[in-house]
Amino acid sequence: MASPGSSFWSFGSEDGSGDPENPGTARAWCQVAQKFTGGIGNKLCALLYGDAEKPAESGGSEPPQATSQKAACACNQKPCSCPKADVNYAFLHATDLLPACDGERPTLAFLQDVMDILLQYVVKSFDRSTKVIDFHYPNELLQEYNWELADQPQNLEEILMHCQTTLKYAIKTGHPRYFNQLSTGLDMVGLAADWLTSTANTNMFTYEIAPVFVLLEYVTLKKMREIIGWPGGSGDGIFSPGGAISNMYAMLIARFKMFPEVKEKGMAAVPRLIAFTSEHSHFSLKKGAAALGIGTDSVILIKCDERGKMIPSDLERRIIEAKQKGFVPFLVSATAGTTVYGAFDPLLAVADICKKYKIWMHVDAAWGGGLLMSQKHKWKLSGVERANSVTWNPHKMMGVPLQCSALLVREEGLMQSCNQMHASYLFQQDKHYDLSYDTGDKALQCGRHVDVFKLWLMWRAKGTAGFEAHIDKCLELAEYLYNIIKNREGYEMVFDGKPQHTNVCFWYVPPSLRVLEDNEERMSRLSKVAPVIKARMMEYGTTMVSYQPLGDKVNFFRMVISNPAATHQDIDFLIEEIERLGQDL
Amino acid sequence: MASPGSSFWSFGSEDGSGDPENPGTARAWCQVAQKFTGGIGNKLCALLYGDAEKPAESGGSEPPQATSQKAACACNQKPCSCPKADVNYAFLHATDLLPACDGERPTLAFLQDVMDILLQYVVKSFDRSTKVIDFHYPNELLQEYNWELADQPQNLEEILMHCQTTLKYAIKTGHPRYFNQLSTGLDMVGLAADWLTSTANTNMFTYEIAPVFVLLEYVTLKKMREIIGWPGGSGDGIFSPGGAISNMYAMLIARFKMFPEVKEKGMAAVPRLIAFTSEHSHFSLKKGAAALGIGTDSVILIKCDERGKMIPSDLERRIIEAKQKGFVPFLVSATAGTTVYGAFDPLLAVADICKKYKIWMHVDAAWGGGLLMSQKHKWKLSGVERANSVTWNPHKMMGVPLQCSALLVREEGLMQSCNQMHASYLFQQDKHYDLSYDTGDKALQCGRHVDVFKLWLMWRAKGTAGFEAHIDKCLELAEYLYNIIKNREGYEMVFDGKPQHTNVCFWYVPPSLRVLEDNEERMSRLSKVAPVIKARMMEYGTTMVSYQPLGDKVNFFRMVISNPAATHQDIDFLIEEIERLGQDL
């Protein structure tokens, strides 16, 4: 058990007690010792502070006693992540924790120490003076540590060290200068909710074992449908394991709606089905088509304009073409917020075409859905209310911890008919409560992780207004970046005009390339710039931003901002850093 | 900021300070107040302890000061889950937390208070004197609380209350008497690892953003393949969102192996494919077939013997029959540990048949895979080493927190060829590290939750030996239950003989039914017994066990034991409870 006052915010006496006879010396040595890797440092510290003297009773029946005169540790880091000095984890194992007899006190101490490690990581995550990543190549990490799994248990001291090591090499996804993915940031209420979800450790398939979570899913999906604009929030939906699966659901349900016999008879019983999506859409549409037995050849990619938006006339042309070949167009997936350009397809025009040809309209708003929370920006999704289904990932623009993706469906009951198998061991029909709350049979999954609680709790804590403020701020930051670089020497925009989402796509052209003519050699050299700058960013650990080629455009930076910690200064920093790391190329 | 000594294990002075002038009275009133629902209790307490006097500065720029003379709370529960008295959460909002300027101290206090709520729940979970569930019907819960989402934010006091309320109505899945699902128990190291996973908040698709987790997945899947018995642990695999998806992967890969053109051309380009699985197998095989465009009619259910094991001769007969019709058998899914009976299909015989007819052999060992860790029980899966793919859910028998399901594939590279789409924004080919560690393109998902860390850390903490001890103990408990009830008055076994897994299936026959002849009326009355007992169990909250009908067998109890907290006394309790709740039926 930890001593009173040993939690992370109370730090014992100023001089760093520990070795009562010689506190200064012990602390100084301990600080030196901490520089060793592989846990040697902690072992040395434990020795210096003299807390390795006596083993716990076998089976943990006698938890360690509090020694209230002894401080927890003498390291300089507050909150401190050193194992508590008065619990000797070197002699404790998992078997000493609950449900072990008398396991309560060692369990509380152990979990509190894990928590202190996590809290320290959280605080560091937001500290601009720490690295975004302490990057090591795979072979380095594999050689530096022994990660192998063995027959015999390790003690809890080693377990705590593994937690520290794992976090040492982790990406700080909450760091104000982490811009690498569409999902960035670390929301404190969302994090707390995710910890609670882990602690509740249950499964979404029945009300019986997840009563509150099932109700919260119901409430939250309904609210999301209201925001989409479906009357009274009616309809259906589910939280699925990511946007790719949500898009696959949409395709699955659209197919079932048109040809319900496909469930029993398979694709052999139906004509050739064709799906349409833009050439800038997410690869998950093709992945889903491959999985569902539709085939990637049956996904027609519609041309985009120079801003990455689907061209409606090309969509209509390709639909007519497919019909003329005797194929059956069954799904159009429009994108609201493309992955690279952040483009919004013209949903109203797409809706008109879908209506005209009686095709299921899906909107992949995995990235752009968040803008529905903003009065200022929601017009970019005008027409989404006419969709038959919508993918919307709160884990992207809304900053909910991973993962949290919703598939919303306008017609109620369709998901259930499409997927249900009536397993009698789960969905007994003679239960004593209203069975409409057993939602598991509408899923492709059997067990399903609780992804709703973090979104629900964040929504309560921020309000719709809080999400709106976050989104408006991120878009303002993107515009700030755009305004700085659009006319700055050494930058070229990948497409013209103000970004519609937070995606800002640009080339950084180092001085040596600025003098070259716009020919193949220049392109070839330019294509190597972003990868080198990115590699250097990761080696310095100062910031992270993504790059990629697209069509005939060579590697360019795709800056995206969803991180609530980012400020104007971080945008300035990014530009300076790109120039610092790229000027010699 | 919480005061020194205010964490969960230090409780201020013995007399329960708080109101310094009248501590005893305040505490007594507070205890009474805590009986109110809807957070009124906490508000009254806050009032009684006088901590609602002054608002924080706007924007949280001045975090609340420590008042070290004031104890955290005066409630009787230790660890206590009352909001800390010296942080007035009523005036703090999510916007006061990190990354807010000066947000560090309120953040640490808030997260610590959430943690105290969680720790209290953890301790209660293992306490036999607490209820497994405080059951309320859906309409009751919907009426009792306002769960709706609003425009405006709530303060952190309300957020903390939501955490408490959510856990109040949660199932204690770690409770020693919770037997309702295949996944039970709450492992402390697994829980700690899941908290860390939430805090790291990243995504498995690239090494770049999940370096350690990608390596741990590599190490762990290799170890699992070694245990399966594939030479050198070679092969492939992935952690997927549950056993149903793992089984769907197997079907997808088996189809691709036989007809790679299906990826582009769809099912139209291939002959009619037939999958075979037993009539006792999991419903996810049919669900997968429906999704993949194969159709449920193309899943042939093979007869089982009276113990629920697939009959190999019937399998061979149905394969021949399918071939005679011109269909193409492409997959046999044998089950190692069926959901209801816990039966193990005869894998060696199945392997011989698959070899003879050149059919992909999948083993759904979602439930039974854990037995591979036991020298005593692994013979039940003899032949699994001959499978082409295996589903194995460590979140079931191995007690890893939800969710953690692995799909293991013998042939390396097949998953990648089957699923890859080469998205250039994620899987850039000119990155500076070894790209074989970017494993995302072999998944159906794009973003993928980190499910490996909890398994890896538990494995380090328990060793293979620890998992073995857990599994042997659970099987011993199942045998103990079987031995008690097999000859006990009022019990009938659903199938004869010692259970092979921990599934013990039985009817409890109330006294009034024991005198009846074995006819339709008795069956009809017997079918109502288990649902009523189960409903009563939930209303009392004393224990939970599942029931279902199967084929021509009316509702029976399916007892399963995967809970590390369960003891012989809990088995005794279950029997007594069934009899107490069912004797009047």
PDB file of C-alpha atoms in Angstrom, chain B residues 4 12 32 49 109 115 156 168 180 193 210 220 237 286 366 387 405 461 474 487 549 571 585:
ATOM      1  CA  PRO B   4      -2.078  16.159  -0.055  1.00  0.00           C
ATOM      2  CA  GLY B  12      -8.079  12.375   6.806  1.00  0.00           C
ATOM      3  CA  VAL B  32     -28.525  10.191   4.522  1.00  0.00           C
ATOM      4  CA  TYR B  49     -19.243  20.439   3.564  1.00  0.00           C
ATOM      5  CA  ALA B 109      -7.516  16.164 -10.052  1.00  0.00           C
ATOM      6  CA  MET B 115      -9.900   6.850 -11.227  1.00  0.00           C
ATOM      7  CA  LEU B 156     -17.420  18.367 -14.290  1.00  0.00           C
ATOM      8  CA  LYS B 168     -24.259   1.876 -10.718  1.00  0.00           C
ATOM      9  CA  ASN B 180     -23.588 -15.199 -18.167  1.00  0.00           C
ATOM     10  CA  ALA B 193      -3.097  -2.372 -20.096  1.00  0.00           C
ATOM     11  CA  ALA B 210       2.074   2.537 -33.377  1.00  0.00           C
ATOM     12  CA  THR B 220       2.167 -12.256 -29.941  1.00  0.00           C
ATOM     13  CA  GLY B 237      -2.685 -13.154 -38.694  1.00  0.00           C
ATOM     14  CA  LYS B 286     -23.875 -17.951 -41.772  1.00  0.00           C
ATOM     15  CA  ALA B 366     -12.820 -18.654 -30.379  1.00  0.00           C
ATOM     16  CA  ALA B 387      -5.800 -26.127 -40.099  1.00  0.00           C
ATOM     17  CA  SER B 405      -9.790 -11.859 -31.028  1.00  0.00           C
ATOM     18  CA  ALA B 461       2.513 -10.953 -16.026  1.00  0.00           C
ATOM     19  CA  CYS B 474     -11.945 -23.322 -14.608  1.00  0.00           C
ATOM     20  CA  ASN B 487     -27.098 -37.325  -9.589  1.00  0.00           C
ATOM     21  CA  PRO B 549     -33.282 -23.930 -26.212  1.00  0.00           C
ATOM     22  CA  ILE B 571     -20.640 -22.982  -7.684  1.00  0.00           C
ATOM     23  CA  LEU B 585     -42.328 -23.120 -10.131  1.00  0.00           C
TER      24      LEU B 585
END
